[in-house]
mmCIF file of C-alpha atoms and ligand atoms in Angstrom:
data_model
loop_
_atom_site.group_PDB
_atom_site.id
_atom_site.type_symbol
_atom_site.label_atom_id
_atom_site.label_comp_id
_atom_site.label_asym_id
_atom_site.label_seq_id
_atom_site.Cartn_x
_atom_site.Cartn_y
_atom_site.Cartn_z
ATOM 1 C CA MET A 1 86.865 75.870 109.980
ATOM 2 C CA THR A 2 88.135 79.378 109.225
ATOM 3 C CA GLU A 3 87.189 80.947 105.908
ATOM 4 C CA VAL A 4 89.992 82.889 104.289
ATOM 5 C CA ILE A 5 89.643 85.887 101.973
ATOM 6 C CA ILE A 6 92.750 87.027 100.137
ATOM 7 C CA PHE A 7 93.444 90.652 99.221
ATOM 8 C CA LEU A 8 95.826 90.466 96.275
ATOM 9 C CA GLY A 9 97.366 93.462 94.590
ATOM 10 C CA PRO A 10 100.446 95.627 94.189
ATOM 11 C CA PRO A 11 101.995 97.723 96.952
ATOM 12 C CA GLY A 12 100.173 101.010 97.380
ATOM 13 C CA ALA A 13 96.826 99.680 96.104
ATOM 14 C CA GLY A 14 95.115 100.338 99.438
ATOM 15 C CA LYS A 15 94.738 96.705 100.543
ATOM 16 C CA GLY A 16 95.619 97.462 104.153
ATOM 17 C CA THR A 17 93.240 100.405 104.484
ATOM 18 C CA GLN A 18 90.322 98.473 103.053
ATOM 19 C CA ALA A 19 91.169 95.242 104.889
ATOM 20 C CA SER A 20 91.178 96.875 108.304
ATOM 21 C CA ARG A 21 87.841 98.560 107.625
ATOM 22 C CA ILE A 22 86.104 95.474 106.237
ATOM 23 C CA ALA A 23 87.561 93.278 108.974
ATOM 24 C CA GLU A 24 86.174 95.524 111.672
ATOM 25 C CA GLU A 25 82.787 95.829 109.993
ATOM 26 C CA LYS A 26 82.387 92.107 109.368
ATOM 27 C CA ASN A 27 84.097 90.836 112.515
ATOM 28 C CA LEU A 28 86.941 89.155 110.636
ATOM 29 C CA ALA A 29 90.612 89.033 111.573
ATOM 30 C CA HIS A 30 92.864 91.313 109.518
ATOM 31 C CA ILE A 31 96.168 89.567 108.978
ATOM 32 C CA SER A 32 98.891 91.696 107.395
ATOM 33 C CA THR A 33 102.164 89.792 107.083
ATOM 34 C CA GLY A 34 103.899 93.130 106.466
ATOM 35 C CA ASP A 35 102.613 94.492 109.802
ATOM 36 C CA MET A 36 103.620 91.271 111.552
ATOM 37 C CA LEU A 37 107.119 91.452 110.100
ATOM 38 C CA ARG A 38 107.487 95.131 111.011
ATOM 39 C CA GLU A 39 106.540 94.225 114.559
ATOM 40 C CA HIS A 40 109.240 91.574 114.623
ATOM 41 C CA VAL A 41 111.730 94.152 113.345
ATOM 42 C CA SER A 42 110.749 96.679 115.997
ATOM 43 C CA LYS A 43 111.018 94.053 118.746
ATOM 44 C CA ASN A 44 114.359 92.825 117.436
ATOM 45 C CA THR A 45 113.286 89.184 117.406
ATOM 46 C CA GLU A 46 115.359 86.591 115.566
ATOM 47 C CA LEU A 47 112.923 86.778 112.651
ATOM 48 C CA GLY A 48 112.989 90.579 112.779
ATOM 49 C CA ILE A 49 116.770 90.666 112.586
ATOM 50 C CA THR A 50 116.714 88.371 109.519
ATOM 51 C CA ALA A 51 113.895 90.305 107.872
ATOM 52 C CA LYS A 52 114.978 93.907 108.432
ATOM 53 C CA SER A 53 117.321 94.477 105.491
ATOM 54 C CA LEU A 54 114.990 92.588 103.136
ATOM 55 C CA LEU A 55 112.078 94.805 104.141
ATOM 56 C CA ASP A 56 114.175 97.937 103.778
ATOM 57 C CA ASP A 57 115.274 96.880 100.279
ATOM 58 C CA GLY A 58 111.748 95.954 99.190
ATOM 59 C CA LYS A 59 112.632 92.271 98.745
ATOM 60 C CA LEU A 60 110.604 89.321 99.950
ATOM 61 C CA VAL A 61 111.325 87.530 103.203
ATOM 62 C CA PRO A 62 112.018 83.801 102.568
ATOM 63 C CA ASP A 63 108.884 81.709 102.105
ATOM 64 C CA SER A 64 109.612 79.277 104.931
ATOM 65 C CA LEU A 65 109.749 82.068 107.516
ATOM 66 C CA VAL A 66 106.583 83.816 106.364
ATOM 67 C CA ILE A 67 104.580 80.617 105.875
ATOM 68 C CA ASP A 68 105.212 79.354 109.421
ATOM 69 C CA MET A 69 104.381 82.764 110.874
ATOM 70 C CA LEU A 70 101.122 82.981 108.892
ATOM 71 C CA ILE A 71 99.915 79.478 109.704
ATOM 72 C CA GLU A 72 100.449 80.033 113.419
ATOM 73 C CA ARG A 73 98.555 83.305 113.180
ATOM 74 C CA LEU A 74 95.567 81.659 111.472
ATOM 75 C CA LYS A 75 95.141 79.344 114.443
ATOM 76 C CA ALA A 76 94.453 82.214 116.844
ATOM 77 C CA ASP A 77 91.001 82.608 118.408
ATOM 78 C CA ASP A 78 90.203 85.878 116.665
ATOM 79 C CA CYS A 79 90.278 84.080 113.284
ATOM 80 C CA GLN A 80 87.362 81.809 114.057
ATOM 81 C CA ASN A 81 84.846 83.960 112.227
ATOM 82 C CA GLY A 82 87.122 84.248 109.193
ATOM 83 C CA ALA A 83 90.271 86.101 108.191
ATOM 84 C CA ILE A 84 91.374 88.585 105.550
ATOM 85 C CA LEU A 85 94.911 88.005 104.330
ATOM 86 C CA ASP A 86 96.578 91.260 103.326
ATOM 87 C CA GLY A 87 99.955 90.688 101.686
ATOM 88 C CA PHE A 88 99.919 86.886 101.711
ATOM 89 C CA PRO A 89 100.393 84.819 99.576
ATOM 90 C CA ARG A 90 103.051 86.624 97.540
ATOM 91 C CA THR A 91 104.662 83.614 95.845
ATOM 92 C CA LEU A 92 103.505 80.346 94.332
ATOM 93 C CA ALA A 93 105.066 78.428 97.242
ATOM 94 C CA GLN A 94 103.044 80.516 99.696
ATOM 95 C CA ALA A 95 99.850 79.898 97.717
ATOM 96 C CA GLN A 96 100.575 76.175 97.711
ATOM 97 C CA SER A 97 101.105 76.216 101.471
ATOM 98 C CA LEU A 98 97.582 77.596 101.840
ATOM 99 C CA ASP A 99 96.233 74.873 99.585
ATOM 100 C CA GLU A 100 97.774 72.306 101.903
ATOM 101 C CA ILE A 101 95.709 73.548 104.840
ATOM 102 C CA SER A 102 92.549 74.203 102.828
ATOM 103 C CA GLU A 103 90.524 71.663 104.734
ATOM 104 C CA ASN A 104 90.625 73.829 107.853
ATOM 105 C CA PHE A 105 91.252 77.157 106.128
ATOM 106 C CA PRO A 106 89.340 77.217 102.817
ATOM 107 C CA ILE A 107 89.834 80.218 100.525
ATOM 108 C CA THR A 108 86.408 81.608 99.661
ATOM 109 C CA LYS A 109 87.414 84.650 97.623
ATOM 110 C CA VAL A 110 90.404 86.465 96.166
ATOM 111 C CA ILE A 111 89.895 90.199 95.753
ATOM 112 C CA VAL A 112 92.276 91.549 93.118
ATOM 113 C CA PHE A 113 93.107 95.251 93.512
ATOM 114 C CA GLU A 114 93.912 96.930 90.206
ATOM 115 C CA ALA A 115 95.806 100.196 89.742
ATOM 116 C CA GLU A 116 98.309 101.705 87.305
ATOM 117 C CA GLN A 117 102.012 101.757 88.220
ATOM 118 C CA ASN A 118 102.244 105.566 88.107
ATOM 119 C CA GLU A 119 99.366 105.900 90.534
ATOM 120 C CA LEU A 120 100.966 103.357 92.885
ATOM 121 C CA ILE A 121 104.334 105.116 92.889
ATOM 122 C CA LYS A 122 102.642 108.454 93.564
ATOM 123 C CA ARG A 123 100.640 107.008 96.453
ATOM 124 C CA ILE A 124 103.517 105.185 98.111
ATOM 125 C CA LEU A 125 105.817 108.197 97.974
ATOM 126 C CA HIS A 126 103.043 110.356 99.376
ATOM 127 C CA ARG A 127 102.384 107.791 102.131
ATOM 128 C CA GLY A 128 106.120 107.735 102.864
ATOM 129 C CA GLU A 129 105.979 111.355 103.998
ATOM 130 C CA THR A 130 103.986 110.296 107.053
ATOM 131 C CA SER A 131 104.113 106.487 107.317
ATOM 132 C CA GLY A 132 107.603 106.269 108.758
ATOM 133 C CA ARG A 133 108.013 103.097 106.695
ATOM 134 C CA SER A 134 111.621 102.561 105.749
ATOM 135 C CA ASP A 135 110.520 100.979 102.457
ATOM 136 C CA ASP A 136 108.291 103.826 101.238
ATOM 137 C CA THR A 137 111.209 105.304 99.322
ATOM 138 C CA GLU A 138 111.886 105.668 95.608
ATOM 139 C CA GLU A 139 114.561 102.954 95.468
ATOM 140 C CA SER A 140 112.526 100.460 97.432
ATOM 141 C CA VAL A 141 109.282 101.173 95.577
ATOM 142 C CA SER A 142 110.724 100.208 92.225
ATOM 143 C CA VAL A 143 112.043 96.934 93.682
ATOM 144 C CA ARG A 144 108.688 96.214 95.331
ATOM 145 C CA LEU A 145 106.791 96.802 92.087
ATOM 146 C CA ASP A 146 109.207 94.540 90.175
ATOM 147 C CA VAL A 147 108.915 91.821 92.807
ATOM 148 C CA TYR A 148 105.138 92.110 92.637
ATOM 149 C CA GLN A 149 105.098 91.685 88.858
ATOM 150 C CA LYS A 150 107.490 88.785 88.862
ATOM 151 C CA ASP A 151 106.475 86.772 91.943
ATOM 152 C CA THR A 152 102.980 87.799 92.971
ATOM 153 C CA GLU A 153 101.011 88.848 89.883
ATOM 154 C CA PRO A 154 101.090 85.298 88.449
ATOM 155 C CA LEU A 155 98.952 84.248 91.408
ATOM 156 C CA ILE A 156 95.996 86.044 89.820
ATOM 157 C CA GLY A 157 95.981 83.397 87.095
ATOM 158 C CA TYR A 158 96.445 80.681 89.684
ATOM 159 C CA TYR A 159 93.271 81.704 91.520
ATOM 160 C CA GLN A 160 91.339 82.551 88.350
ATOM 161 C CA GLU A 161 91.523 78.888 87.431
ATOM 162 C CA ASN A 162 89.462 78.133 90.515
ATOM 163 C CA ASN A 163 87.018 80.965 89.798
ATOM 164 C CA LEU A 164 87.839 82.619 93.097
ATOM 165 C CA THR A 165 88.849 86.069 91.866
ATOM 166 C CA VAL A 166 86.896 89.312 91.959
ATOM 167 C CA LYS A 167 88.580 92.349 90.398
ATOM 168 C CA ILE A 168 88.218 95.731 91.961
ATOM 169 C CA ASN A 169 89.282 99.130 90.646
ATOM 170 C CA ALA A 170 91.580 100.424 93.371
ATOM 171 C CA VAL A 171 91.717 103.994 92.060
ATOM 172 C CA GLY A 172 89.283 106.505 93.493
ATOM 173 C CA GLU A 173 87.921 107.644 96.824
ATOM 174 C CA VAL A 174 88.523 105.309 99.763
ATOM 175 C CA ASP A 175 84.804 105.402 100.653
ATOM 176 C CA ASP A 176 83.691 104.534 97.116
ATOM 177 C CA ILE A 177 86.083 101.608 96.930
ATOM 178 C CA TYR A 178 84.936 100.463 100.347
ATOM 179 C CA ASN A 179 81.243 100.592 99.344
ATOM 180 C CA HIS A 180 81.965 98.612 96.220
ATOM 181 C CA LEU A 181 84.085 96.096 98.103
ATOM 182 C CA SER A 182 81.704 95.566 100.994
ATOM 183 C CA LYS A 183 79.097 94.183 98.553
ATOM 184 C CA GLU A 184 81.368 91.179 98.168
ATOM 185 C CA PHE A 185 81.038 90.218 101.841
HETATM 186 P P1 LIG B 201 103.566 95.068 102.983
HETATM 187 O O1 LIG B 201 103.311 95.780 104.264
HETATM 188 O O2 LIG B 201 102.555 93.996 102.676
HETATM 189 O O3 LIG B 201 103.790 95.990 101.823
HETATM 190 O O4 LIG B 201 104.953 94.270 103.176
HETATM 191 C C1 LIG B 201 106.152 94.956 103.463
HETATM 192 C C2 LIG B 201 107.343 94.038 103.271
HETATM 193 O O5 LIG B 201 107.250 92.920 104.156
HETATM 194 C C3 LIG B 201 107.482 93.417 101.886
HETATM 195 O O6 LIG B 201 108.135 94.288 100.970
HETATM 196 C C4 LIG B 201 108.329 92.199 102.205
HETATM 197 O O7 LIG B 201 109.673 92.549 102.448
HETATM 198 C C5 LIG B 201 107.737 91.741 103.528
HETATM 199 N N1 LIG B 201 106.599 90.828 103.345
HETATM 200 C C6 LIG B 201 105.290 91.052 103.702
HETATM 201 N N2 LIG B 201 104.523 90.001 103.394
HETATM 202 C C7 LIG B 201 105.339 89.085 102.842
HETATM 203 C C8 LIG B 201 105.146 87.792 102.283
HETATM 204 N N3 LIG B 201 103.918 87.243 102.233
HETATM 205 N N4 LIG B 201 106.232 87.132 101.801
HETATM 206 C C9 LIG B 201 107.460 87.673 101.839
HETATM 207 N N5 LIG B 201 107.716 88.893 102.319
HETATM 208 C C10 LIG B 201 106.677 89.600 102.813
#
């Protein structure tokens, strides 16, 4: 059985930074579907070729492709001690796909990262100066924030019903947020 912790929140909230730190500290796997997709793009795989323009535009990759990729990833050896999902689920269908495998991969917690839109835009554009990410641009950011509000934010309510959510203020110093967050593990 692999326990799953979900990091849920808008783009630019710092999920990836915190997930990689916590994962290392607590010996958990850090699974970022965005990183996995970017790797596919850079290797020019079939999935990467399909995903590239969607990533660039800030749109979501179709559920079926991401779900299969994620489920395969969860079966890897490094997930045995537990896994942090960073950027998955992003739609109701993705959340339901996790529910279907909950016997082997139970969700123990959903950390909800909260930050204001203006702060997120500022951070992403700043990150874009050095990240080399083709989607850290003004056009793509506004699409990504819209997609988040429409498709992903409703998942907060979905998980609240099961009392799995813990809200965290994602604005402030990385170390302070980390210290706060690590109390949850
Ligand atoms: P991220 O690195 O999490 O910000 O993701 C970057 C991009 O990868 C997103 O804008 C989507 O195009 C794609 N992506 C990542 N995770 C998912 C997902 N769970 N479902 C659909 N698309 C995703």
